[in-house]
């Protein structure tokens, strides 16, 4: 039966493929594709894990019987028997193996994929006793997952084709459907074969959506209950423009979307011709188009899109999903140098670590509710760094050393207080002193502040006094100005880049920066939204930083714009009660 689910549109285009459901589990499960030659080893891991759990249960049975001298509670023994039966169930075993052999899932993923299928079968049973057996399957799978966790196999990088896309080992395209994916999970899927993805939760500027956008595949977030209704292998259409997901489409609907998909591909090919065209408005204003990246390898996409530098390297992705084992100075230094070299002499703006909020260091923390009740207002970004000065110093030393290899700009997120500025500057000086004491080679940097807290936007002169440049983080500036959690789909309709208060702050920051001759950039998602390009130009913005996939469409918009005329128009938009109504004037 065909049905439709609505959510928030994250990235453009249409994807059509078979659904791969990724379930959240109480155990932290890594999901990745194995190489075909790893299949036997993966099945062996599965068998070993099952063997360990079987032995564990048999041992428990023995202990219970010995302790109770023949009068063991029959319910407990019956439960252990059920668990043993499930573990020895041929059909379950075969089905899990199939996920490994045919889809090349790692063992943990194969187990949870099959658990999902079985759980739904149990849910549909009429007999309440049988329905409750679902919990037993979950417990058995969870035990196996825990054993597998202690015996992890190395994640092999995917085999890439000439375009840098992962090579799939099966015929149909796949789309990912999940209740939630952490930014760290998303990063793991970045170089994978998925044609699109859908999550139940999240807003347009949640970090999961941001990483998805950087993958340049159609995506819908905040689709509420999609992962409950879509089944493994269902055919799914993801319309990333409209925020719509069509499940089990009829042939007529499939045809319609296939046409739309091809039109999108042609549009991309057309835009690709603009790569080497300088971004200059029709009245001769030069505009800087920079790339937002999450890892050093993204430099390839940045150059391919014609970016003239990196405007935001979100370094926290180097720190996430590592079970708290942070990269040391050497590892960080190598990553920053790789990025600088990857950008071939162009400037690279590296942001100091911004963990916390919807980017927990450890993905388990986010799921167990260990985090702050309102993490966006908690110990995040520079606040976290200043509370962990030893860690911050490691990053600052690595950045200074990387600066010896090229143009490195360092950007500090979420500053609001003069005391935070002073502490940051003091730690930066200490990092230099430490490098001097070691006789280490390091370079000079330009230092920038992110303006993403209203308090900072209202005290720009303080920032201009201490920093070489400013970068406006509109994702957070909007979140904090409007008191809207950017990751919460239930208030997503109130997340409004065009709210007069937001526009007023933006206009003032840009104007004050320009008046002092200091570069001001926007690096939030607003910079990559073609619907906002004219307005940002009109507000005086001359530097935009966005995902590489958005650069050419924004450039096209710039080439068609007259910045001076837009300046006059932007003034009326700023004064309006409902700026959105004037956007297309
Ligand atoms: C922003 O807040 O706009 C920004 C660019 O930073 P992040 O999205 O990583 O919080
Ligand atoms: Mg931010």
Coordinates of C-alpha atoms and ligand atoms in Angstrom, one line a residue:
X1 CA 0.0 0.0 0.0
X2 CA 1.3 3.5 -0.9
X3 CA 1.5 6.0 1.9
X4 CA 3.2 9.4 2.4
X5 CA 5.1 10.8 5.4
X6 CA 5.9 14.5 5.8
X7 CA 9.0 16.0 7.4
X8 CA 11.6 18.8 7.1
X9 CA 13.4 19.0 3.7
X10 CA 17.1 18.9 4.3
X11 CA 18.8 18.7 1.0
X12 CA 17.7 19.0 -2.5
X13 CA 16.7 16.3 -5.0
X14 CA 14.9 13.0 -5.3
X15 CA 16.2 9.6 -4.1
X16 CA 14.5 6.3 -4.9
X17 CA 15.6 3.2 -3.3
X18 CA 15.0 0.3 -1.0
X19 CA 14.7 1.1 2.7
X20 CA 17.4 0.1 5.1
X21 CA 16.1 0.5 8.6
X22 CA 18.7 1.4 11.3
X23 CA 17.2 0.9 14.7
X24 CA 18.5 2.5 17.8
X25 CA 19.6 0.1 20.4
X26 CA 20.4 0.3 24.1
X27 CA 23.8 -1.1 23.1
X28 CA 26.0 1.3 21.0
X29 CA 25.9 -0.4 17.6
X30 CA 28.3 0.5 14.9
X31 CA 26.8 0.3 11.4
X32 CA 29.1 -0.1 8.5
X33 CA 29.5 -2.1 5.3
X34 CA 32.1 -4.8 5.2
X35 CA 34.1 -5.7 2.1
X36 CA 32.9 -9.0 0.4
X37 CA 36.2 -10.7 1.4
X38 CA 35.4 -9.9 5.1
X39 CA 32.1 -12.0 5.0
X40 CA 33.6 -15.2 6.4
X41 CA 35.3 -13.4 9.3
X42 CA 32.1 -11.5 10.1
X43 CA 30.1 -14.7 10.2
X44 CA 32.7 -16.2 12.4
X45 CA 32.4 -13.2 14.8
X46 CA 28.7 -13.8 14.9
X47 CA 29.1 -17.6 15.7
X48 CA 31.7 -16.9 18.4
X49 CA 29.4 -14.3 20.0
X50 CA 26.5 -16.7 20.0
X51 CA 28.8 -19.4 21.5
X52 CA 29.8 -17.1 24.3
X53 CA 26.2 -16.2 25.1
X54 CA 25.1 -19.9 25.0
X55 CA 27.9 -20.9 27.4
X56 CA 27.0 -18.0 29.7
X57 CA 23.4 -19.0 29.9
X58 CA 24.3 -22.7 30.4
X59 CA 26.6 -21.6 33.2
X60 CA 23.8 -19.6 34.8
X61 CA 21.4 -22.5 34.5
X62 CA 23.9 -24.7 36.3
X63 CA 24.5 -22.1 39.0
X64 CA 20.8 -21.6 39.6
X65 CA 20.2 -25.3 39.9
X66 CA 23.1 -25.8 42.2
X67 CA 22.2 -22.9 44.5
X68 CA 18.5 -23.9 44.8
X69 CA 19.3 -27.6 45.2
X70 CA 16.6 -28.8 42.8
X71 CA 14.0 -26.2 43.8
X72 CA 15.0 -23.5 41.3
X73 CA 12.1 -21.2 40.3
X74 CA 10.7 -22.9 37.2
X75 CA 10.0 -19.5 35.5
X76 CA 13.6 -18.6 35.6
X77 CA 14.7 -21.9 34.2
X78 CA 12.0 -21.7 31.5
X79 CA 13.2 -18.2 30.6
X80 CA 16.8 -19.4 30.2
X81 CA 15.5 -22.3 28.1
X82 CA 13.7 -19.9 25.8
X83 CA 16.9 -17.8 25.4
X84 CA 18.9 -20.9 24.5
X85 CA 16.2 -21.9 22.0
X86 CA 16.3 -18.5 20.4
X87 CA 20.1 -18.6 20.2
X88 CA 19.9 -22.0 18.5
X89 CA 17.1 -21.1 16.2
X90 CA 18.3 -22.0 12.7
X91 CA 16.0 -19.6 10.9
X92 CA 17.1 -16.6 13.0
X93 CA 20.7 -17.6 12.4
X94 CA 20.2 -17.9 8.6
X95 CA 18.4 -14.6 8.3
X96 CA 21.2 -12.8 10.2
X97 CA 23.8 -14.4 7.9
X98 CA 21.9 -13.3 4.9
X99 CA 22.2 -9.6 5.9
X100 CA 26.0 -10.2 6.1
X101 CA 26.3 -12.2 2.9
X102 CA 23.9 -10.3 0.7
X103 CA 24.0 -6.8 2.0
X104 CA 27.5 -6.8 3.5
X105 CA 26.4 -5.4 6.8
X106 CA 28.7 -5.8 9.8
X107 CA 27.6 -8.5 12.3
X108 CA 26.1 -6.0 14.8
X109 CA 24.1 -4.3 12.1
X110 CA 22.9 -7.6 10.7
X111 CA 21.7 -8.7 14.1
X112 CA 19.8 -5.5 14.7
X113 CA 18.3 -5.5 11.2
X114 CA 16.9 -9.0 11.8
X115 CA 15.8 -8.0 15.3
X116 CA 13.7 -5.3 13.6
X117 CA 12.1 -7.8 11.3
X118 CA 11.3 -10.3 14.1
X119 CA 10.1 -7.6 16.5
X120 CA 7.5 -6.5 13.9
X121 CA 6.3 -10.1 13.5
X122 CA 5.9 -10.4 17.2
X123 CA 4.0 -7.1 17.4
X124 CA 1.5 -8.4 14.9
X125 CA 0.7 -11.6 16.9
X126 CA -2.7 -11.9 18.6
X127 CA -1.6 -14.1 21.5
X128 CA -0.4 -11.7 24.3
X129 CA 2.0 -14.4 25.6
X130 CA 3.7 -14.8 22.2
X131 CA 3.8 -11.0 21.7
X132 CA 5.7 -10.7 24.9
X133 CA 8.4 -13.1 23.7
X134 CA 9.7 -10.1 21.7
X135 CA 11.5 -9.0 24.8
X136 CA 13.3 -12.3 25.0
X137 CA 14.6 -11.9 21.4
X138 CA 15.7 -8.3 22.3
X139 CA 17.6 -9.5 25.4
X140 CA 19.3 -12.3 23.5
X141 CA 20.4 -9.9 20.7
X142 CA 21.5 -7.4 23.2
X143 CA 23.7 -10.0 24.9
X144 CA 25.3 -10.9 21.6
X145 CA 25.8 -7.2 20.7
X146 CA 27.7 -6.7 24.0
X147 CA 30.0 -9.7 23.2
X148 CA 30.6 -8.4 19.7
X149 CA 31.4 -5.0 21.1
X150 CA 34.4 -6.5 22.9
X151 CA 35.5 -8.1 19.7
X152 CA 35.1 -5.4 17.1
X153 CA 36.4 -5.9 13.6
X154 CA 38.3 -3.2 11.8
X155 CA 36.2 -0.9 9.7
X156 CA 37.5 -1.1 6.2
X157 CA 37.2 2.0 4.1
X158 CA 34.8 1.6 1.2
X159 CA 36.0 0.9 -2.3
X160 CA 35.4 4.2 -4.2
X161 CA 34.8 4.7 -7.9
X162 CA 36.3 7.4 -10.0
X163 CA 33.8 9.9 -8.7
X164 CA 34.8 9.2 -5.1
X165 CA 31.5 7.4 -4.5
X166 CA 31.4 4.1 -2.6
X167 CA 31.0 1.0 -4.9
X168 CA 27.8 -1.0 -4.0
X169 CA 27.8 -4.7 -4.1
X170 CA 24.1 -5.1 -4.9
X171 CA 21.8 -3.9 -7.5
X172 CA 19.1 -1.6 -6.0
X173 CA 19.9 1.8 -4.6
X174 CA 19.5 1.9 -0.8
X175 CA 17.9 4.6 1.4
X176 CA 18.5 4.9 5.1
X177 CA 15.5 5.1 7.5
X178 CA 16.2 5.7 11.2
X179 CA 14.5 7.0 14.2
X180 CA 17.6 9.0 15.1
X181 CA 21.2 9.2 13.9
X182 CA 23.9 10.9 15.8
X183 CA 26.2 13.2 13.9
X184 CA 28.9 10.6 14.5
X185 CA 26.7 7.9 12.9
X186 CA 26.1 10.2 10.0
X187 CA 29.8 10.7 9.5
X188 CA 30.3 6.9 9.4
X189 CA 27.7 6.8 6.6
X190 CA 29.3 9.7 4.8
X191 CA 31.2 7.8 2.2
X192 CA 28.7 5.1 1.8
X193 CA 26.3 3.9 -0.8
X194 CA 23.1 5.4 0.5
X195 CA 21.1 7.4 -2.1
X196 CA 19.1 9.3 0.6
X197 CA 17.9 9.2 4.2
X198 CA 15.0 9.8 6.5
X199 CA 14.9 10.3 10.3
X200 CA 12.0 10.6 12.6
X201 CA 13.6 13.3 14.7
X202 CA 15.7 16.4 14.0
X203 CA 15.3 19.9 12.6
X204 CA 16.8 21.4 9.4
X205 CA 19.8 22.7 11.2
X206 CA 20.4 19.8 13.6
X207 CA 23.9 18.6 13.2
X208 CA 22.7 15.3 11.8
X209 CA 20.9 17.3 9.0
X210 CA 24.1 19.3 8.5
X211 CA 26.3 16.3 7.9
X212 CA 23.6 14.8 5.7
X213 CA 23.6 18.0 3.6
X214 CA 27.3 17.7 3.2
X215 CA 26.7 14.2 1.8
X216 CA 24.8 15.9 -1.0
X217 CA 22.0 13.3 -1.0
X218 CA 18.2 14.0 -0.7
X219 CA 17.1 13.8 2.9
X220 CA 14.1 14.4 5.1
X221 CA 14.4 14.8 8.9
X222 CA 11.6 15.2 11.5
X223 CA 9.5 12.6 9.8
X224 CA 8.0 11.7 13.2
X225 CA 7.1 8.0 12.9
X226 CA 8.6 7.1 9.5
X227 CA 10.9 4.4 10.9
X228 CA 7.9 2.6 12.5
X229 CA 5.9 2.4 9.3
X230 CA 8.6 1.8 6.7
X231 CA 9.8 -1.8 6.6
X232 CA 13.1 -3.2 5.5
X233 CA 13.4 -3.4 1.8
X234 CA 10.2 -1.3 1.1
X235 CA 10.6 0.9 -2.0
X236 CA 10.9 4.5 -0.8
X237 CA 11.0 7.9 -2.6
X238 CA 12.6 10.7 -0.7
X239 CA 11.7 14.2 -2.1
X240 CA 14.3 16.4 -0.4
X241 CA 12.8 19.5 -1.9
X242 CA 9.3 19.1 -0.5
X243 CA 10.2 17.1 2.7
X244 CA 8.0 14.2 1.6
X245 CA 8.6 10.5 1.8
X246 CA 6.5 8.2 -0.4
X247 CA 6.5 4.6 0.7
X248 CA 5.7 1.7 -1.7
X249 CA 4.9 4.1 -4.6
X250 CA 2.7 3.0 -7.5
X251 CA 4.4 2.7 -10.9
X252 CA 2.7 6.0 -12.0
X253 CA 4.2 7.8 -8.9
X254 CA 7.6 6.2 -9.5
X255 CA 7.6 7.4 -13.1
X256 CA 6.7 10.9 -12.0
X257 CA 9.6 11.1 -9.5
X258 CA 12.0 9.4 -11.9
X259 CA 11.4 12.4 -14.3
X260 CA 11.9 14.9 -11.4
X261 CA 15.1 13.0 -10.5
X262 CA 16.5 13.3 -14.0
X263 CA 15.6 17.0 -14.2
X264 CA 17.6 17.5 -11.0
X265 CA 20.6 15.7 -12.4
X266 CA 20.5 17.8 -15.6
X267 CA 20.4 21.0 -13.4
X268 CA 23.5 19.8 -11.5
X269 CA 25.3 19.2 -14.8
X270 CA 24.4 22.7 -15.9
X271 CA 25.6 24.3 -12.6
X272 CA 28.9 22.4 -12.8
X273 CA 29.9 24.6 -15.7
X274 CA 30.1 27.6 -13.3
X275 CA 32.9 26.0 -11.3
X276 CA 35.6 28.3 -12.6
X277 CA 33.5 31.4 -13.0
X278 CA 34.4 34.0 -10.5
X279 CA 31.6 34.9 -8.1
X280 CA 31.0 38.5 -9.1
X281 CA 27.7 40.3 -8.9
X282 CA 26.4 42.1 -12.0
X283 CA 27.6 45.4 -10.5
X284 CA 31.1 44.1 -10.0
X285 CA 31.1 43.1 -6.3
X286 CA 33.5 40.2 -5.6
X287 CA 32.0 37.6 -3.4
X288 CA 34.0 35.0 -1.5
X289 CA 32.5 31.5 -1.6
X290 CA 34.0 29.2 1.0
X291 CA 33.3 25.6 2.0
X292 CA 32.1 24.1 5.3
X293 CA 33.8 20.8 5.9
X294 CA 33.8 18.1 8.6
X295 CA 36.9 16.1 7.8
X296 CA 40.1 16.6 5.9
X297 CA 39.0 14.4 3.0
X298 CA 36.1 16.9 2.3
X299 CA 38.8 19.3 0.8
X300 CA 38.4 17.3 -2.4
X301 CA 34.7 18.3 -2.7
X302 CA 35.5 21.9 -1.7
X303 CA 38.0 22.3 -4.5
X304 CA 35.7 20.5 -7.0
X305 CA 32.9 23.0 -6.3
X306 CA 35.3 25.9 -6.8
X307 CA 35.5 27.1 -3.2
X308 CA 38.2 29.7 -2.6
X309 CA 39.0 28.3 0.8
X310 CA 37.5 26.6 3.8
X311 CA 35.3 28.9 5.9
X312 CA 34.4 26.4 8.6
X313 CA 36.1 23.1 9.5
X314 CA 34.0 21.6 12.2
X315 CA 36.9 19.8 14.0
X316 CA 34.6 18.2 16.6
X317 CA 34.0 15.4 14.1
X318 CA 37.6 14.3 14.7
X319 CA 36.7 13.8 18.4
X320 CA 33.3 12.1 18.2
X321 CA 32.3 8.5 18.2
X322 CA 35.6 7.4 19.7
X323 CA 34.2 6.3 23.1
X324 CA 35.9 9.2 24.8
X325 CA 39.4 8.5 23.4
X326 CA 40.3 11.9 22.1
X327 CA 42.9 12.4 19.3
X328 CA 46.3 13.5 20.7
X329 CA 48.3 16.5 19.4
X330 CA 50.0 14.5 16.7
X331 CA 46.8 13.0 15.3
X332 CA 45.2 16.4 15.2
X333 CA 48.2 18.1 13.7
X334 CA 48.2 15.5 10.9
X335 CA 44.5 16.1 10.2
X336 CA 44.9 19.9 10.1
X337 CA 48.0 19.6 7.9
X338 CA 46.1 17.2 5.6
X339 CA 43.3 19.7 5.2
X340 CA 45.7 22.6 4.6
X341 CA 47.6 20.6 2.0
X342 CA 44.3 19.3 0.5
X343 CA 43.2 22.9 -0.1
X344 CA 46.4 23.6 -2.1
X345 CA 47.4 27.0 -0.6
X346 CA 43.9 28.4 -0.2
X347 CA 43.0 29.7 3.3
X348 CA 41.6 27.2 5.8
X349 CA 39.4 28.3 8.7
X350 CA 39.6 25.7 11.5
X351 CA 37.1 26.0 14.3
X352 CA 38.1 24.9 17.7
X353 CA 36.1 22.0 19.1
X354 CA 32.4 22.6 19.5
X355 CA 31.1 19.5 21.3
X356 CA 28.0 19.3 23.5
X357 CA 24.4 20.0 22.6
X358 CA 23.4 17.7 19.8
X359 CA 27.0 16.8 19.2
X360 CA 27.9 14.6 22.2
X361 CA 31.5 13.4 22.3
X362 CA 30.3 9.9 23.0
X363 CA 27.2 8.8 21.0
X364 CA 26.0 6.6 23.9
X365 CA 25.7 9.6 26.2
X366 CA 23.1 11.1 23.9
X367 CA 20.9 8.0 24.0
X368 CA 21.1 7.3 27.7
X369 CA 20.0 10.8 28.7
X370 CA 23.3 11.4 30.6
X371 CA 23.6 14.7 28.9
X372 CA 22.4 18.0 30.3
X373 CA 18.6 18.5 30.3
X374 CA 18.9 21.4 27.9
X375 CA 22.2 20.8 26.3
X376 CA 22.1 23.7 23.9
X377 CA 22.4 26.0 26.9
X378 CA 24.9 23.9 28.7
X379 CA 28.7 23.2 28.6
X380 CA 29.2 23.5 24.9
X381 CA 31.9 24.7 22.5
X382 CA 34.3 27.3 24.1
X383 CA 32.6 26.8 27.5
X384 CA 33.6 23.1 27.3
X385 CA 37.1 24.0 26.0
X386 CA 37.7 26.4 28.9
X387 CA 36.6 23.9 31.4
X388 CA 39.1 21.4 29.9
X389 CA 42.2 23.6 29.4
X390 CA 44.6 20.7 28.9
X391 CA 42.6 19.4 26.0
X392 CA 42.1 22.8 24.6
X393 CA 45.9 23.5 24.7
X394 CA 46.5 20.3 22.8
X395 CA 44.2 21.5 20.0
X396 CA 45.7 25.0 20.0
X397 CA 49.3 23.6 19.7
X398 CA 48.3 21.3 16.9
X399 CA 46.6 24.3 15.1
X400 CA 49.6 26.5 15.5
X401 CA 51.9 23.8 14.2
X402 CA 49.7 23.2 11.2
X403 CA 49.8 26.9 10.5
X404 CA 53.5 26.5 9.5
X405 CA 52.2 24.6 6.4
X406 CA 49.8 27.2 5.0
X407 CA 47.1 29.8 5.7
X408 CA 45.4 28.7 8.9
X409 CA 42.6 30.8 10.4
X410 CA 41.4 29.7 13.8
X411 CA 37.8 30.3 14.7
X412 CA 36.4 30.2 18.2
X413 CA 32.7 29.2 18.7
X414 CA 30.0 30.4 21.0
X415 CA 31.9 33.2 22.7
X416 CA 29.6 35.6 24.7
X417 CA 31.7 37.0 27.6
X418 CA 34.7 39.3 27.7
X419 CA 36.2 36.8 30.3
X420 CA 35.9 34.0 27.7
X421 CA 37.7 36.1 25.2
X422 CA 40.5 36.8 27.6
X423 CA 40.9 33.2 28.7
X424 CA 41.0 32.1 25.1
X425 CA 43.7 34.6 24.3
X426 CA 45.7 33.6 27.4
X427 CA 45.5 29.9 26.5
X428 CA 46.6 30.7 22.9
X429 CA 49.6 32.5 24.2
X430 CA 50.4 29.7 26.6
X431 CA 50.2 27.2 23.6
X432 CA 52.8 29.4 21.8
X433 CA 55.0 29.5 24.9
X434 CA 54.9 25.8 25.2
X435 CA 55.8 25.3 21.6
X436 CA 58.7 27.8 22.0
X437 CA 59.9 25.9 25.1
X438 CA 60.0 22.7 23.0
X439 CA 61.6 24.4 20.1
X440 CA 58.7 23.3 17.9
X441 CA 58.0 25.0 14.5
X442 CA 54.7 26.8 14.3
X443 CA 53.1 29.5 12.1
X444 CA 51.1 32.6 12.6
X445 CA 47.3 32.5 12.4
X446 CA 44.4 34.9 12.0
X447 CA 42.0 34.6 14.9
X448 CA 38.3 34.8 14.4
X449 CA 35.2 34.8 16.7
X450 CA 31.9 33.2 15.9
X451 CA 29.0 35.4 16.5
X452 CA 26.3 33.0 17.4
X453 CA 24.9 34.1 20.7
X454 CA 22.7 37.2 20.8
X455 CA 24.9 38.6 23.6
X456 CA 27.9 38.6 21.2
X457 CA 25.9 40.1 18.3
X458 CA 24.9 42.9 20.6
X459 CA 28.5 43.6 21.7
X460 CA 30.4 43.4 18.4
X461 CA 32.9 46.2 19.2
X462 CA 34.3 44.0 22.0
X463 CA 34.9 41.3 19.5
X464 CA 36.3 43.5 16.8
X465 CA 38.9 44.8 19.3
X466 CA 40.3 41.3 19.9
X467 CA 39.7 39.3 16.7
X468 CA 40.9 39.5 13.1
X469 CA 37.6 38.4 11.6
X470 CA 34.1 37.4 12.5
X471 CA 32.0 34.5 11.3
X472 CA 28.2 34.6 12.0
X473 CA 26.8 31.2 13.0
X474 CA 23.2 31.7 12.0
X475 CA 22.2 28.2 13.0
X476 CA 22.8 29.0 16.7
X477 CA 22.1 32.7 16.4
X478 CA 18.6 31.9 15.3
X479 CA 18.3 29.1 17.9
X480 CA 19.3 31.4 20.8
X481 CA 17.5 34.5 19.6
X482 CA 14.2 32.8 19.1
X483 CA 14.6 30.3 22.0
X484 CA 14.0 27.4 19.6
X485 CA 16.0 24.2 20.0
X486 CA 17.3 23.6 16.5
X487 CA 17.3 19.8 16.9
X488 CA 13.7 19.6 18.1
X489 CA 11.2 18.9 15.3
X490 CA 8.3 19.9 17.4
X491 CA 9.3 23.5 17.3
X492 CA 10.8 23.5 13.9
X493 CA 8.0 25.6 12.5
X494 CA 9.1 28.5 14.7
X495 CA 12.8 28.3 13.6
X496 CA 12.8 31.4 11.3
X497 CA 15.9 32.9 9.7
X498 CA 13.7 35.8 8.5
X499 CA 12.4 36.8 11.9
X500 CA 13.0 40.6 12.1
X501 CA 15.1 40.2 15.3
X502 CA 17.4 37.8 13.6
X503 CA 17.7 40.1 10.5
X504 CA 18.4 43.1 12.7
X505 CA 21.3 41.3 14.5
X506 CA 22.7 40.0 11.2
X507 CA 22.6 43.5 9.6
X508 CA 24.2 45.1 12.6
X509 CA 27.1 42.6 12.8
X510 CA 27.8 42.8 9.1
X511 CA 27.7 46.6 9.1
X512 CA 30.0 47.0 12.2
X513 CA 32.5 44.5 10.8
X514 CA 32.6 46.3 7.4
X515 CA 32.9 49.7 9.1
X516 CA 36.0 48.5 10.8
X517 CA 37.4 46.9 7.7
X518 CA 37.3 43.4 9.3
X519 CA 36.1 40.5 7.3
X520 CA 32.7 39.1 8.3
X521 CA 31.4 35.8 6.9
X522 CA 28.2 33.8 7.5
X523 CA 28.9 30.1 8.0
X524 CA 25.4 28.9 9.1
X525 CA 23.1 27.0 6.8
X526 CA 21.5 30.3 5.8
X527 CA 24.6 31.1 3.7
X528 CA 24.0 28.0 1.5
X529 CA 20.2 28.7 1.1
X530 CA 19.7 30.2 -2.4
X531 CA 16.5 31.8 -1.1
X532 CA 18.6 33.9 1.2
X533 CA 21.4 34.8 -1.1
X534 CA 19.9 38.1 -2.4
X535 CA 19.0 39.3 1.1
X536 CA 22.4 38.5 2.6
X537 CA 24.1 40.4 -0.3
X538 CA 21.7 43.3 0.3
X539 CA 22.7 43.3 4.0
X540 CA 26.3 43.8 2.9
X541 CA 27.6 40.3 3.2
X542 CA 30.6 39.6 0.9
X543 CA 31.7 36.2 2.3
X544 CA 29.6 33.1 2.4
X545 CA 30.6 29.7 3.8
X546 CA 28.5 26.6 3.0
X547 CA 28.6 22.9 2.1
X548 CA 30.5 22.4 -1.2
X549 CA 27.3 21.0 -2.7
X550 CA 25.5 24.4 -2.3
X551 CA 28.3 26.6 -3.7
X552 CA 27.4 26.5 -7.4
X553 CA 23.7 27.2 -6.9
X554 CA 24.6 30.2 -4.7
X555 CA 27.1 31.4 -7.2
X556 CA 24.5 31.3 -9.9
X557 CA 22.3 33.5 -7.8
X558 CA 25.2 35.9 -7.1
X559 CA 25.9 36.2 -10.8
X560 CA 22.3 37.3 -11.4
X561 CA 22.3 39.9 -8.6
X562 CA 23.0 43.6 -8.4
X563 CA 24.4 44.2 -4.9
X564 CA 23.8 47.9 -4.9
X565 CA 20.1 47.6 -5.8
X566 CA 19.7 44.8 -3.3
X567 CA 21.1 47.0 -0.6
X568 CA 18.2 49.5 -1.1
X569 CA 15.7 46.6 -1.1
X570 CA 17.2 44.9 1.9
X571 CA 16.5 48.1 3.9
X572 CA 12.8 47.8 3.3
X573 CA 12.9 44.1 4.2
X574 CA 14.6 45.0 7.5
X575 CA 11.9 47.4 8.4
X576 CA 9.0 45.0 7.5
X577 CA 6.9 43.2 10.1
X578 CA 6.8 40.2 7.8
X579 CA 10.1 40.1 5.9
X580 CA 9.3 36.7 4.3
X581 CA 6.5 38.3 2.3
X582 CA 9.0 40.6 0.6
X583 CA 11.6 38.0 -0.1
X584 CA 10.7 37.5 -3.8
X585 CA 10.2 41.2 -4.6
Ligands
LIG1 C1 26.2 27.9 13.4 O1 25.8 27.8 14.5 O2 25.6 28.5 12.5 C2 27.4 27.1 12.9 C3 27.9 27.3 11.8 O3 27.9 26.3 13.8 P1 27.2 24.8 14.1 O4 26.1 24.6 13.1 O5 28.3 23.8 14.0 O6 26.7 25.0 15.5
LIG2 MG1 27.1 27.0 16.0

